Tab-separated table of C-alpha atoms in Angstrom:
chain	number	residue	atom	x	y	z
A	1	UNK	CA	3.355	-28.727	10.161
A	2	UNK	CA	5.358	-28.926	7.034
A	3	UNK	CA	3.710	-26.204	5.064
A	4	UNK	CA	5.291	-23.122	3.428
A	5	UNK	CA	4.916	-20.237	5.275
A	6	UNK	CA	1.474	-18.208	4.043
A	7	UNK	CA	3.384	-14.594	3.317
A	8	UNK	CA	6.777	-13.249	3.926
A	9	UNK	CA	6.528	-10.006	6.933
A	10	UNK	CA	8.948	-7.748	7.876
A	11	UNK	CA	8.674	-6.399	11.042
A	12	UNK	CA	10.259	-2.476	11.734
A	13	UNK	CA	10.107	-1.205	14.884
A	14	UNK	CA	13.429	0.411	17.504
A	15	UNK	CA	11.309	-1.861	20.493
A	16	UNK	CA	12.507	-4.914	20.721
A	17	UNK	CA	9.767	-6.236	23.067
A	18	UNK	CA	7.251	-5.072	20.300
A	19	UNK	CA	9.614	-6.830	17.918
A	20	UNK	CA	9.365	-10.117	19.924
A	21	UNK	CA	5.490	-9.543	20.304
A	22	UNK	CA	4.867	-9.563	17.047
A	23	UNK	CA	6.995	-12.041	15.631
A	24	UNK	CA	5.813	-14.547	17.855
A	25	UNK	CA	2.202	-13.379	16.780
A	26	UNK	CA	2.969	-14.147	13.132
A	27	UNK	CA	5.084	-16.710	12.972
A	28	UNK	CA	2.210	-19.048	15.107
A	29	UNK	CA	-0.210	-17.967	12.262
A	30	UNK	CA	2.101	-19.024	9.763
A	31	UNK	CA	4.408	-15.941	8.236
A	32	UNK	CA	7.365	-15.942	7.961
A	33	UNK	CA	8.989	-12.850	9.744
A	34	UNK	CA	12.018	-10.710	9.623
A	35	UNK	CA	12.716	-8.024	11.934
A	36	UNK	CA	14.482	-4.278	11.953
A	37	UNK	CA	15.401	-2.077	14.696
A	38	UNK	CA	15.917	1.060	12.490
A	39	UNK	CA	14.460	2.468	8.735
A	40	UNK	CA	17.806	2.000	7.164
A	41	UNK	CA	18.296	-1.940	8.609
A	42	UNK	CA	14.575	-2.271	7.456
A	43	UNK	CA	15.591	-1.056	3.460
A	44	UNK	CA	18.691	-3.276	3.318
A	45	UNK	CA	16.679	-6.391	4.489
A	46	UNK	CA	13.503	-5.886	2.259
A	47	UNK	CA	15.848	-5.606	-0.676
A	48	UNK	CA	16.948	-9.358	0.016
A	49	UNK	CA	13.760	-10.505	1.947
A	50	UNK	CA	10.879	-9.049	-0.647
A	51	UNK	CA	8.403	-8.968	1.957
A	52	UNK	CA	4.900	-9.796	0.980
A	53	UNK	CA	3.853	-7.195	4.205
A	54	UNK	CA	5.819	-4.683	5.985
A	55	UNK	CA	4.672	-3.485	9.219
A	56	UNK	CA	6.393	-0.476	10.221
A	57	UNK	CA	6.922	2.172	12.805
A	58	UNK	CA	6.754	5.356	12.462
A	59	UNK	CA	8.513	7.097	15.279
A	60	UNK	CA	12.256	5.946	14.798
A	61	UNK	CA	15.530	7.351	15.198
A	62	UNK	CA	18.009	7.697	12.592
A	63	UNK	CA	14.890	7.373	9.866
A	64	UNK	CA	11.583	7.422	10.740
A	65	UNK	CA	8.474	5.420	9.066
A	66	UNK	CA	7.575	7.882	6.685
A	67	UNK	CA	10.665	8.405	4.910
A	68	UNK	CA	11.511	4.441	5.269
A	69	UNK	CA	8.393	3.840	3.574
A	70	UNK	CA	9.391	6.365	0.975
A	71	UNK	CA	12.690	4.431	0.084
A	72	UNK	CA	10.876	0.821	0.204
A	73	UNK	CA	8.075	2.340	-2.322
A	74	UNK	CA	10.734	3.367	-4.581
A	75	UNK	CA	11.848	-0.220	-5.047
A	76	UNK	CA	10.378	-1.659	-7.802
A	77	UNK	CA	10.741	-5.765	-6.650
A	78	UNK	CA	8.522	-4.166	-3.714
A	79	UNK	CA	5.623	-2.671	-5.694
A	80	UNK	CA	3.293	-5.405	-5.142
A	81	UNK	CA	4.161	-5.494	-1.052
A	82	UNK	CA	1.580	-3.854	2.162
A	83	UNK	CA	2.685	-1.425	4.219
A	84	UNK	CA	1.340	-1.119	7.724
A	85	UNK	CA	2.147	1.905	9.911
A	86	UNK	CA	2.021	0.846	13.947
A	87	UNK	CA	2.480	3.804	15.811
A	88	UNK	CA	1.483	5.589	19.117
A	89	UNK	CA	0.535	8.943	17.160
A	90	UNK	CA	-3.174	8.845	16.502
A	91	UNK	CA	-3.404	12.890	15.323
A	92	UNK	CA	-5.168	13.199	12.309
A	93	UNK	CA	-1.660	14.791	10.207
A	94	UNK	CA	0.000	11.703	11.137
A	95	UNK	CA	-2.687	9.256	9.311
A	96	UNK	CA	-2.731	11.374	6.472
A	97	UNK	CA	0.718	11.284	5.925
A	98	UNK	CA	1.030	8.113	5.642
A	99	UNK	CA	-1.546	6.940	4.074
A	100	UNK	CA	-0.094	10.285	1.487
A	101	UNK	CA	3.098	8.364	1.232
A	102	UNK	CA	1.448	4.998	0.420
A	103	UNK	CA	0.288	2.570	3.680
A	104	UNK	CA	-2.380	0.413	3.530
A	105	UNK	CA	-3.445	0.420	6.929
A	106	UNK	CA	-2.600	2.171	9.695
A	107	UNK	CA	-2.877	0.839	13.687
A	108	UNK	CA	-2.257	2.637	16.659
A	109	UNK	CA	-0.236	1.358	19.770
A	110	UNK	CA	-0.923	-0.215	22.015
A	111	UNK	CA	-1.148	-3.398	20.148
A	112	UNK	CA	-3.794	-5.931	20.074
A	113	UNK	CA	-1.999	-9.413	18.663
A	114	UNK	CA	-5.668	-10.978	18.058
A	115	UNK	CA	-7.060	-7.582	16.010
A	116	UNK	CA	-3.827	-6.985	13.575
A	117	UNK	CA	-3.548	-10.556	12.716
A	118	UNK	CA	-7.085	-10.371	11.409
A	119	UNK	CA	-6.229	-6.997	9.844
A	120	UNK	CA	-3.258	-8.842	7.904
A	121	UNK	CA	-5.777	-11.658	6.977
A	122	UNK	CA	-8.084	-8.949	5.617
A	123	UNK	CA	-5.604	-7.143	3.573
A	124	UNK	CA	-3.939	-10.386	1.937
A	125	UNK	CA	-7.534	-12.019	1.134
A	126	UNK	CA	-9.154	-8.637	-0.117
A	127	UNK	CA	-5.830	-8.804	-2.532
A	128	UNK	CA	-6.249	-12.534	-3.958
A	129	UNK	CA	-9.684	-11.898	-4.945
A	130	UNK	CA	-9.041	-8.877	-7.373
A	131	UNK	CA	-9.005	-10.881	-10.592
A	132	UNK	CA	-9.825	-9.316	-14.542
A	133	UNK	CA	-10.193	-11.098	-17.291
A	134	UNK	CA	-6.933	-9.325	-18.977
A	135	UNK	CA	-3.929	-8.268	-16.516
A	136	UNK	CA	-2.907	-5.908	-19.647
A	137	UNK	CA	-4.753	-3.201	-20.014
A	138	UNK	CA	-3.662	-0.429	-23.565
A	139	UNK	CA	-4.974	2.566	-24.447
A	140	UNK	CA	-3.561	5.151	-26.731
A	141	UNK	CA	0.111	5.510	-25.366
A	142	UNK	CA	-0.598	4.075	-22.285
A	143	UNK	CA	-0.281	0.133	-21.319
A	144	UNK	CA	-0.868	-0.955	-17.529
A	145	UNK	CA	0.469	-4.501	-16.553
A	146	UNK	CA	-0.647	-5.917	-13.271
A	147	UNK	CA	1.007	-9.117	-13.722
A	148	UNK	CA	4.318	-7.049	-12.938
A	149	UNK	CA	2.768	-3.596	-11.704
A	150	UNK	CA	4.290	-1.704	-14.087
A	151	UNK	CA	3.288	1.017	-16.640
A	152	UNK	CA	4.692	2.529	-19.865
A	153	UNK	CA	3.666	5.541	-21.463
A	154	UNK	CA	4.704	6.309	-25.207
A	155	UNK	CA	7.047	3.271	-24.401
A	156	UNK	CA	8.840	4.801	-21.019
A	157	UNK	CA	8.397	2.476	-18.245
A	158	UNK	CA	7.096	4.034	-14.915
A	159	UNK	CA	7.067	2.577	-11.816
A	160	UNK	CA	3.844	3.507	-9.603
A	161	UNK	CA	3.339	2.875	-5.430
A	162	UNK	CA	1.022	0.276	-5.095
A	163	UNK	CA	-2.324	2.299	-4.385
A	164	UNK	CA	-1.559	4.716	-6.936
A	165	UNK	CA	-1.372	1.840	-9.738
A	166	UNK	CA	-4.378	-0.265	-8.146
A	167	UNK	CA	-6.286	3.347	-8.510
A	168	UNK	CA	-5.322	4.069	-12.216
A	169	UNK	CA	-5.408	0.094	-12.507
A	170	UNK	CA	-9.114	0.381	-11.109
A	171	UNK	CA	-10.231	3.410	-13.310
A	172	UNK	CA	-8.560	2.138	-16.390
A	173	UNK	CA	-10.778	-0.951	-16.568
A	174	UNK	CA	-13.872	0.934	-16.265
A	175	UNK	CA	-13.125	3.827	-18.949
A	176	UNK	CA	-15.972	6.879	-19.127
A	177	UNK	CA	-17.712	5.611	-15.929
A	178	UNK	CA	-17.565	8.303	-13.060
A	179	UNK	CA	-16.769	7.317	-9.873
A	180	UNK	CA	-16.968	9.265	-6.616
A	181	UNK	CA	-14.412	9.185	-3.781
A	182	UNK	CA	-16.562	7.204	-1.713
A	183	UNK	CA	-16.834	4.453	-4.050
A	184	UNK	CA	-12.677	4.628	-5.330
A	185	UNK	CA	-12.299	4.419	-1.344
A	186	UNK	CA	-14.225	1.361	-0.988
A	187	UNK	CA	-12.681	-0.315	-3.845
A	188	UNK	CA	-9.209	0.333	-3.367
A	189	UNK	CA	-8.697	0.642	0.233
A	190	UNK	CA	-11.510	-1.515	1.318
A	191	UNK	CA	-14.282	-1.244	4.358
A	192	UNK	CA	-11.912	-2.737	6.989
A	193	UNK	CA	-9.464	0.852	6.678
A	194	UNK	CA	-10.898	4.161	7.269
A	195	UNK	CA	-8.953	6.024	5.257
A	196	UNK	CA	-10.032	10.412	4.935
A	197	UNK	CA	-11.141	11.217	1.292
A	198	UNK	CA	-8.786	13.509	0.504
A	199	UNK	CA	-6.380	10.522	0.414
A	200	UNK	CA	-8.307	9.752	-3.036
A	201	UNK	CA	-7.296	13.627	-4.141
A	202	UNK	CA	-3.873	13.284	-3.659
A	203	UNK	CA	-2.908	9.899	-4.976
A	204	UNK	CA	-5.350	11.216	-8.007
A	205	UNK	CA	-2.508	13.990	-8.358
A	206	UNK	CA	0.092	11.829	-7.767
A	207	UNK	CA	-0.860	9.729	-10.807
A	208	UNK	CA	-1.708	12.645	-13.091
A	209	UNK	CA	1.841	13.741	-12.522
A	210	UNK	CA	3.633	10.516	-13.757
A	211	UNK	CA	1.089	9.588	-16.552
A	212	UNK	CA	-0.222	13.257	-18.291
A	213	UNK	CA	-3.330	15.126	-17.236
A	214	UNK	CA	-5.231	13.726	-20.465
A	215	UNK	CA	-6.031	10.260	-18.724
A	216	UNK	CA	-8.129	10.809	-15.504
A	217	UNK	CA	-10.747	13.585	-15.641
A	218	UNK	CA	-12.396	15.541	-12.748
A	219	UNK	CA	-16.263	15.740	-12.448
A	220	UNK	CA	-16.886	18.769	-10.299
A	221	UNK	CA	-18.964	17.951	-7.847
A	222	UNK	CA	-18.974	14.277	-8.661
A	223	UNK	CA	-15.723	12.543	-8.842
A	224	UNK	CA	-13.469	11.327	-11.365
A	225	UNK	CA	-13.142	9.254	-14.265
A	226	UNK	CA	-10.445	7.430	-16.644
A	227	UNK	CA	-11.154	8.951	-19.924
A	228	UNK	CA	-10.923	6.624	-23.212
């Protein structure tokens, strides 16, 4: 009793049972919780809220997950924050867009109270134990901060989703060394997500459009690699 609340949460789905559910779930384990009953409710409240976790719905009316995830990602006070899809969809397009857009995990309805808490746990503790030595990474025209998740090439600031830094993030401090899509899965999305390869592919592209095609190279057959 007494103590801050662990991580902020906001909660985005048009149920308001599932709502209830769920903040109930996560306030006894300590969060402090915000809910939405729509996409655009869910923008205007993260603005002022800067949830540490957003767990969101993706079939909505008015705006659905995908493109509410979209708008939060573009925020860049919200660059550090989770984003957990809970839907009822479990076909294969569905996960890959949004793990394409930029979730962390993704959970199908119905929902088990006792299993996403412990997802939550996993994805918050997997995040406070990625530590370096130097949160500033520069080479040639390119810096990478993690202290504020930002990047700058040839002095433009650039503002990156949070997988797609943590990937370039990942790479960057392990210049020349080639990694395969297995192991940039493991590392960035963890073992407790399955998450399809070709996620890897596309944030991959996603990055070599906003920082130049010099930095990250493709070994056919292999992987990839952050070249120095």
């Amino acid at each position: 009793m007494g103590n801050k609340p662990m991580h902020k949460v906001l909660v985005v789905d048009d149920e308001e049972p599932i709502l209830e559910l769920l903040k109930y779930n996560l306030e006894k384990n300590g969060y402090e919780v915000k809910t939405a009953l729509d996409g655009a409710k869910a923008v205007d409240i993260a603005k002022r809220f800067i949830p540490d976790l957003v767990l969101l719905d993706i079939m909505m009316p008015k705006m659905d997950g995908v493109e509410t995830c979209r708008q939060l990602r573009d925020l860049p006070e919200l660059q550090k924050m989770f984003v957990v899809f809970l839907t009822a969809r479990s076909e294969e397009y569905s996960e890959v867009a949004a793990f394409d857009i930029g979730a962390d995990d993704y959970i199908t309805k119905p929902i088990k109270p006792r299993a996403l808490m412990s997802r939550i746990s996993a994805l918050f503790r997997r995040d406070s134990k990625k530590t370096s030595p130097s949160n500033i990474i520069t080479i040639g025209d390119l810096t990478i901060d993690r202290t504020s998740y930002t990047i700058s090439v040839k002095g433009k600031e650039i503002n990156l989703p949070k997988k797609e830094f943590e990937l370039l993030y990942f790479l960057a401090q392990n210049p020349n060394k080639v990694f395969s899509r297995e192991d940039l899965l493991q590392n960035i999305w963890g073992t407790d997500v399955y998450v399809l390869a070709r996620t890897v592919d596309v944030h991959i592209r996603k990055v070599r459009e906003k920082i130049g095609e010099d930095y990250i190279t493709t070994v056919k057959g292999v992987g990839y690699k952050f070249t120095q």
